[in-house]
Amino acid sequence: AMTKLRYTTPVWVLRRFVSRHEGLYRLASALRGNSQLARGGEDLVMDGFPRSANSWAEAAFLVAQAGRGPLRIAHHCHAAAQLLAGARLGLPTLVLVRAPADAVLSYREMLDVPVPFAQLFADYVALYQPLLARQDRLCFAGFDDIVNDFGSVIRRLNRTFSTDFAVPTHDAAFVGQVRAEMDRISILRTGQPTRYSGARGAEFARTRDERRRVLQAELKAALGSAPARAAAALYESLKPLIATKA
């Protein structure tokens, strides 16, 4: 019953409102025991909309910095409040960005709950819109760079915050290490490998991919909605911030 309540429109809208305001979100996090919110002293804050390579970025960062000893990372809140906290606290803060239609489709498939796409597009806007006013204190990275050239993301972080994080070579060996680290973390947190791990088996992959195909038609119908148009326009504003720099 509580799970069903979580996905009702009034609760979804309330959660979205809270996620934009650091004070409210911090209070809600304390009540829920959320330990992933930036509090100060973290080595890195990284976050973004769900299915925007959050887990890949976390694992890739840990693999790349393996020689440094334990690192404190604030991550996986999927809320503007997390990234605004990083900016306010003066911490190295990385914003993970994926094109809205791709991100919401992947998120909706993962949820496997009939949340309207318009709600998810509104969530996308709620996460990224408040960040534009703090862009001078944030580092933005696009999905393709995160999953295909993580070294460029680390170089951008180092330029932005004068940090000295180790820059990995994004080769097959690195990718293999990252996938293994993702599965290790996922098993610790959920008891299962990641959703795109080969360890899940062929049948899981077929079911997952079929759900995506079915949802494509629903997504297409939602692209004309006001939230979808707002998310697309916002993404155009984010594109210069995630553009690969030499």
C-alpha positions as a printed Julia matrix, in Angstrom:
246×3 Matrix{Float64}:
  0.0     0.0     0.0
  2.83    2.4     0.85
  4.51    1.61   -2.47
  1.29    2.43   -4.35
  0.89    5.66   -2.38
  4.44    6.68   -3.32
  3.49    6.72   -7.0
  0.23    8.67   -6.73
  0.21   12.12   -8.34
 -0.13   14.19   -5.11
  2.81   12.4    -3.46
  4.88   12.62   -6.66
  4.23   16.38   -6.92
  5.11   16.9    -3.25
  8.37   14.96   -3.6
  9.24   17.04   -6.67
  8.65   20.28   -4.77
 10.79   19.16   -1.84
 13.59   18.01   -4.15
 14.13   21.56   -5.43
 14.65   23.13   -1.98
 17.76   22.19   -0.03
 16.36   22.97    3.43
 13.19   20.93    2.93
 15.1    18.12    1.26
 17.64   18.01    4.08
 14.81   17.72    6.61
 13.1    14.98    4.59
 16.43   13.16    4.22
 16.98   13.25    7.99
 13.53   11.78    8.56
 14.14    9.02    5.99
 17.7     8.3     7.11
 19.14    9.25    3.71
 22.92    9.14    4.16
 23.76   10.03    0.54
 23.14   13.79    0.79
 26.16   16.11    0.82
 26.89   17.43    4.3
 30.36   18.92    3.85
 33.78   17.31    3.65
 32.96   15.04    0.72
 35.62   14.54   -1.94
 32.96   14.73   -4.65
 29.25   15.33   -5.12
 27.81   13.72   -8.25
 24.18   13.35   -9.21
 21.66   13.55  -12.01
 18.3    12.33  -13.22
 17.81    8.55  -12.79
 19.24    6.46  -15.65
 21.8     9.16  -16.52
 24.87    7.0   -15.84
 24.79    7.72  -12.1
 26.0     4.23  -11.17
 28.52    4.12  -14.02
 29.98    7.48  -12.98
 30.25    6.41   -9.33
 31.99    3.14  -10.22
 34.23    4.78  -12.84
 35.33    7.44  -10.38
 36.14    4.84   -7.71
 38.1     2.68  -10.18
 40.02    5.69  -11.49
 40.92    6.84   -7.97
 41.66    3.34   -6.61
 45.13    4.31   -5.39
 43.89    7.17   -3.2
 42.34    5.27   -0.32
 38.74    5.76    0.86
 36.83    8.58   -0.81
 33.62   10.22    0.36
 31.09   10.7    -2.43
 27.57   12.15   -2.15
 25.45   10.57   -4.89
 22.19    8.98   -6.07
 19.74   11.47   -4.54
 18.42   12.46   -8.0
 17.47   15.87   -6.62
 18.46   19.45   -7.36
 18.91   19.92   -3.61
 21.89   17.55   -3.64
 23.73   19.5    -6.33
 22.77   22.88   -4.86
 24.18   21.68   -1.53
 27.46   20.77   -3.21
 27.64   24.22   -4.81
 26.82   26.0    -1.56
 29.39   23.99    0.38
 32.09   24.69   -2.22
 32.61   21.0    -2.97
 33.64   19.55   -6.35
 30.19   18.89   -7.8
 29.48   16.97  -11.0
 26.09   17.2   -12.74
 25.28   14.13  -14.87
 23.08   14.97  -17.88
 21.27   12.74  -20.38
 18.83   13.76  -23.12
 15.37   13.89  -21.49
 13.5    11.46  -23.76
 16.22    8.81  -23.37
 16.44    9.33  -19.61
 12.7     9.21  -18.89
 12.16    6.15  -21.12
 14.88    4.22  -19.33
 13.61    5.37  -15.91
 10.0     4.44  -16.72
 11.1     0.98  -17.84
 13.06    0.52  -14.63
 10.17    1.66  -12.43
  7.76   -0.77  -14.09
  4.96    1.34  -12.55
  2.5     3.29  -14.76
  3.72    6.77  -13.85
  2.76    9.18  -16.68
  5.67   10.32  -18.81
  4.55   13.93  -18.25
  5.36   13.5   -14.54
  8.84   12.24  -15.35
  9.54   15.11  -17.74
  8.42   17.52  -14.98
 10.88   15.78  -12.63
 13.65   16.33  -15.19
 12.92   20.06  -15.28
 12.72   20.22  -11.46
 16.19   18.69  -11.19
 18.12   20.7   -13.76
 16.34   24.08  -13.97
 17.46   25.33  -10.52
 21.08   24.51  -11.38
 21.38   27.07  -14.17
 21.63   29.91  -11.64
 24.58   28.1    -9.96
 26.35   26.88  -13.07
 29.56   28.75  -12.15
 29.9    26.47   -9.1
 29.08   23.24  -10.92
 30.69   20.96  -13.5
 28.37   19.42  -16.11
 29.02   16.21  -18.06
 26.96   14.54  -20.8
 25.92   10.9   -20.91
 28.09   10.02  -23.93
 31.27   11.41  -22.35
 30.51    9.7   -19.03
 30.13    6.23  -20.55
 32.62    6.54  -23.44
 35.36    8.96  -22.31
 35.38    9.24  -18.53
 38.9    10.65  -18.63
 37.53   13.8   -20.27
 35.02   14.13  -17.43
 37.78   13.94  -14.81
 39.86   16.49  -16.72
 36.86   18.82  -16.74
 36.38   18.33  -13.0
 40.03   19.08  -12.35
 39.89   22.25  -14.47
 36.7    23.48  -12.82
 37.67   22.88   -9.19
 41.51   22.83   -9.31
 41.45   19.22   -8.07
 44.02   16.56   -8.95
 41.88   13.47   -9.46
 43.62   10.72  -11.44
 42.58   10.69  -15.12
 41.85    7.16  -16.4
 42.5     5.82  -19.89
 39.06    4.77  -21.11
 40.08    1.46  -22.68
 38.62   -2.05  -22.59
 40.42   -2.89  -19.35
 38.99    0.19  -17.64
 35.47   -0.59  -18.89
 35.75   -4.15  -17.56
 36.86   -2.89  -14.16
 34.01   -0.38  -14.04
 31.39   -3.01  -14.92
 32.74   -5.3   -12.22
 32.7    -2.45   -9.68
 29.13   -1.54  -10.65
 28.0    -5.1   -10.04
 29.89   -5.27   -6.74
 28.23   -2.07   -5.49
 24.8    -3.08   -6.79
 24.96   -6.49   -5.08
 25.96   -4.82   -1.81
 23.03   -2.36   -2.01
 20.28   -4.41   -3.64
 21.39   -8.03   -3.63
 21.38   -8.03   -7.45
 23.84   -7.08  -10.21
 23.01   -3.95  -12.23
 20.11   -4.06  -14.69
 22.46   -4.08  -17.68
 24.87   -6.67  -16.28
 25.39   -9.86  -18.23
 25.06  -11.62  -14.88
 21.29  -10.95  -15.0
 20.94  -13.43  -17.86
 19.41  -13.38  -21.34
 15.78  -13.72  -20.22
 16.01  -10.64  -17.97
 17.53   -8.66  -20.87
 14.78   -9.8   -23.28
 12.02   -8.81  -20.84
 13.66   -5.45  -20.12
 14.12   -4.64  -23.81
 10.55   -5.69  -24.66
  9.19   -3.35  -21.99
 11.17   -0.51  -23.55
  9.7    -1.27  -26.99
  6.16   -1.24  -25.6
  6.78    2.05  -23.79
  8.14    3.77  -26.9
  4.61    4.41  -28.22
  3.49    5.9   -24.9
  6.59    8.1   -24.85
  5.95    9.3   -28.41
  2.41   10.34  -27.44
  3.76   12.3   -24.45
  6.4    14.28  -26.37
  3.89   17.02  -27.19
  3.0    17.62  -23.54
  4.04   20.88  -21.86
  6.46   19.11  -19.45
  8.14   17.27  -22.35
  8.54   20.49  -24.32
  9.94   22.24  -21.23
 12.43   19.4   -20.68
 13.55   19.53  -24.33
 14.04   23.3   -24.16
 15.98   22.96  -20.9
 18.22   20.32  -22.44
 19.07   22.78  -25.23
 20.23   25.2   -22.5
 22.33   22.44  -20.92
 24.02   21.36  -24.18
 26.67   24.14  -24.15
 27.51   23.21  -20.56
 28.12   19.54  -21.4
 29.9    20.17  -24.72
 33.25   18.41  -24.77
 36.11   20.84  -24.27
 39.69   20.16  -25.32
